[in-house]
Coordinates of N, CA and C in Angstrom, one line a residue:
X209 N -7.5 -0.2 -4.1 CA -7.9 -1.0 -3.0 C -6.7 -1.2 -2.0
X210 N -6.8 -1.5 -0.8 CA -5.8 -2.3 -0.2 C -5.9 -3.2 0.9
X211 N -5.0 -3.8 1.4 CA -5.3 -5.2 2.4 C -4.9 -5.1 3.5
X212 N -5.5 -5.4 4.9 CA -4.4 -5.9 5.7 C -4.3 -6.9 6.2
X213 N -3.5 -7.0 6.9 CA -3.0 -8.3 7.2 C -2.2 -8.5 9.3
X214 N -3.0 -8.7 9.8 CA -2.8 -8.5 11.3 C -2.5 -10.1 12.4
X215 N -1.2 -10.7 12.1 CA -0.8 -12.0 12.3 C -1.8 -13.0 12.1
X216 N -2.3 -12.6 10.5 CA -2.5 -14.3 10.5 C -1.7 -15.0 9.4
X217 N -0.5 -14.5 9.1 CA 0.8 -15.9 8.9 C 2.0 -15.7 9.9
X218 N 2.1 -14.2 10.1 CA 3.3 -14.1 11.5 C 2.8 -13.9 12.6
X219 N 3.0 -15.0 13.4 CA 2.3 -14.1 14.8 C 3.3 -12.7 15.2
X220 N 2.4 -12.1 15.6 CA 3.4 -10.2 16.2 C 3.4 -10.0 14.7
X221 N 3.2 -9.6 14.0 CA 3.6 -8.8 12.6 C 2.5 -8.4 11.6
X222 N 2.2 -7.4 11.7 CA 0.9 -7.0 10.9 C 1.7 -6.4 9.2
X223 N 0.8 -6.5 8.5 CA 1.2 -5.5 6.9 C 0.2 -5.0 6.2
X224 N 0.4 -4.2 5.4 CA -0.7 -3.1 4.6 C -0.3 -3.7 3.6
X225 N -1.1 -3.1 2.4 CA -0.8 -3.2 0.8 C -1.7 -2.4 0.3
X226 N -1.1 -1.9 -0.7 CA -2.1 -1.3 -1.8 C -2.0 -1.6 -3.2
X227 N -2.6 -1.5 -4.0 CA -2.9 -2.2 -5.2 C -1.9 -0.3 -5.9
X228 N -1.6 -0.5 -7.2 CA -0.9 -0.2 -7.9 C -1.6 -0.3 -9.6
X229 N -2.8 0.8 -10.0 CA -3.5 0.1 -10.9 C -3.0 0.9 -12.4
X230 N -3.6 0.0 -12.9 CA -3.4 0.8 -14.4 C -4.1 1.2 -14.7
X231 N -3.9 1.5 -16.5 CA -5.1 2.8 -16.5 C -6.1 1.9 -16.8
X232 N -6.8 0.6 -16.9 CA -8.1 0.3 -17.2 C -8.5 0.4 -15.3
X233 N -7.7 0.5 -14.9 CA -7.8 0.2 -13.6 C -7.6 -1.0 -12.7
X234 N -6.8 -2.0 -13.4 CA -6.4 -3.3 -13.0 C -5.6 -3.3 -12.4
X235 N -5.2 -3.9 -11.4 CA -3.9 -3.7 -10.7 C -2.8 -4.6 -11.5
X236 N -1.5 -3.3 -11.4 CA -0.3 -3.6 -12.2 C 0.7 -3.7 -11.6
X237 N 0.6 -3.6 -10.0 CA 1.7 -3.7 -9.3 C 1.1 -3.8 -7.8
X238 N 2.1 -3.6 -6.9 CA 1.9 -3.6 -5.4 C 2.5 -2.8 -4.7
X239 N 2.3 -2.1 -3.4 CA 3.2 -1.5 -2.4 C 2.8 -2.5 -0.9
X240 N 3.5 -3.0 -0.3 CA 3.6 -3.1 0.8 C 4.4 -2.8 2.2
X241 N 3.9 -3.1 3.3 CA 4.9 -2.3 4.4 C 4.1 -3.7 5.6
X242 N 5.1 -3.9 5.9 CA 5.8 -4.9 7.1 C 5.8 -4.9 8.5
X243 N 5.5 -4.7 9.5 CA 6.2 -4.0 11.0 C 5.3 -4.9 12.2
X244 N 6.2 -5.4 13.5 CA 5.7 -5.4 14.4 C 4.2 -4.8 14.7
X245 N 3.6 -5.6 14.7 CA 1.7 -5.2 14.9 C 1.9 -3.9 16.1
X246 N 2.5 -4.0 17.0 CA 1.9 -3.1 18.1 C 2.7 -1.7 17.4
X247 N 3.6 -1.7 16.5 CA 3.7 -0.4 15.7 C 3.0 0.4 14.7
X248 N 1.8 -0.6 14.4 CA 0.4 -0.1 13.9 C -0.6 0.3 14.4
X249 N -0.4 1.2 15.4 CA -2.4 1.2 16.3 C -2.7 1.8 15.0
X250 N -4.2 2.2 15.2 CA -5.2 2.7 14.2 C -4.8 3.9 13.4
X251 N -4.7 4.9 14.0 CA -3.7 6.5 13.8 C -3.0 6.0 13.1
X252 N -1.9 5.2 13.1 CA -0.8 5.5 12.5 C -1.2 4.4 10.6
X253 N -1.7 3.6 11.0 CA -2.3 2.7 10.0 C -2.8 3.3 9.1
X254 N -3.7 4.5 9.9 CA -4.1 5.6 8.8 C -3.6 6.4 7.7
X255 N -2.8 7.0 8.6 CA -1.8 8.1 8.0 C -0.9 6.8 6.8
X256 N -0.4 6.0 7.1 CA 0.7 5.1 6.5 C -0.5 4.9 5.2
X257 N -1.6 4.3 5.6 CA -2.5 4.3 4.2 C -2.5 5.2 2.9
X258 N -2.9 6.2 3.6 CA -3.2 7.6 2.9 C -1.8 7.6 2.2
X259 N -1.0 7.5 3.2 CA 0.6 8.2 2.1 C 1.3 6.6 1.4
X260 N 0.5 5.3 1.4 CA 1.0 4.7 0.2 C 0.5 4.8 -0.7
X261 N -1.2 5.3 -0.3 CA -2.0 5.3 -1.3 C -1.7 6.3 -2.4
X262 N -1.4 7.9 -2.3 CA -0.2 8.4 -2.6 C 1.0 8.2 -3.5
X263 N 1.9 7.3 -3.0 CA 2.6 6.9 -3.9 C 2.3 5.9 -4.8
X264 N 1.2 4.8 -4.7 CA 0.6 4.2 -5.7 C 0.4 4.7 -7.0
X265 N -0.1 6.0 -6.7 CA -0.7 6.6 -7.7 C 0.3 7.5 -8.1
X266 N 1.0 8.1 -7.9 CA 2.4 8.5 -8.5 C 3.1 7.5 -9.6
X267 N 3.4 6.3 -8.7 CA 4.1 5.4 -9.3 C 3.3 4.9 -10.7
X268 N 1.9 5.0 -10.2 CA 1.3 4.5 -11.3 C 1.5 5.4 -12.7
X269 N 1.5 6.8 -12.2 CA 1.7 7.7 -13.6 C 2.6 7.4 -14.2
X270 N 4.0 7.3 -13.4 CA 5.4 7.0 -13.9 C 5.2 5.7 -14.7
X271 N 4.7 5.0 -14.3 CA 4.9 3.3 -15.3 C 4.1 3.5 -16.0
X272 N 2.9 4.4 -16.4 CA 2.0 4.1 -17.2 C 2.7 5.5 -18.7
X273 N 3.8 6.1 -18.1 CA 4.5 7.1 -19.3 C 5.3 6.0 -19.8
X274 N 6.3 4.9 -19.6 CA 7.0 3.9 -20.2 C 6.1 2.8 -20.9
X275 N 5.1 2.3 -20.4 CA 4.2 1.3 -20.8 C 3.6 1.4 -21.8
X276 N 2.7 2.9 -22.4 CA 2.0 3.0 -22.3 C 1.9 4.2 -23.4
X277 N 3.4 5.2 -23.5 CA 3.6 5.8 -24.5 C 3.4 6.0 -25.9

């Protein structure tokens, strides 16, 4: 899954997240990203999605070979 977040605790500051799951599929961690709202139009919100979502799931392999071995 993931969230956003478009100044409602900073005014001007929007952020993303994505969940970070394990293998039952619970989330075991988080990625977030930070930035001045007007450096998010839609396009780029996109793209930034896709490529945490990406590393989520990388990261998730990596922690789940230590955890889990």
């Amino acid at each position: 899954g993931y969230g956003l977040n478009f100044e409602d605790l900073v005014p001007g500051i929007a952020a993303i997240g994505v969940a970070v799951q394990g293998p039952d599929a619970s989330p075991l961690a988080s990625i977030s990203l930070a930035s001045p709202r007007d450096n998010l139009p839609e396009e780029r919100r996109a793209l930034l999605l896709e490529r945490m979502r990406e590393e989520a799931e990388l990261l998730a392999s990596q922690l789940h070979q230590f955890r889990y071995a």
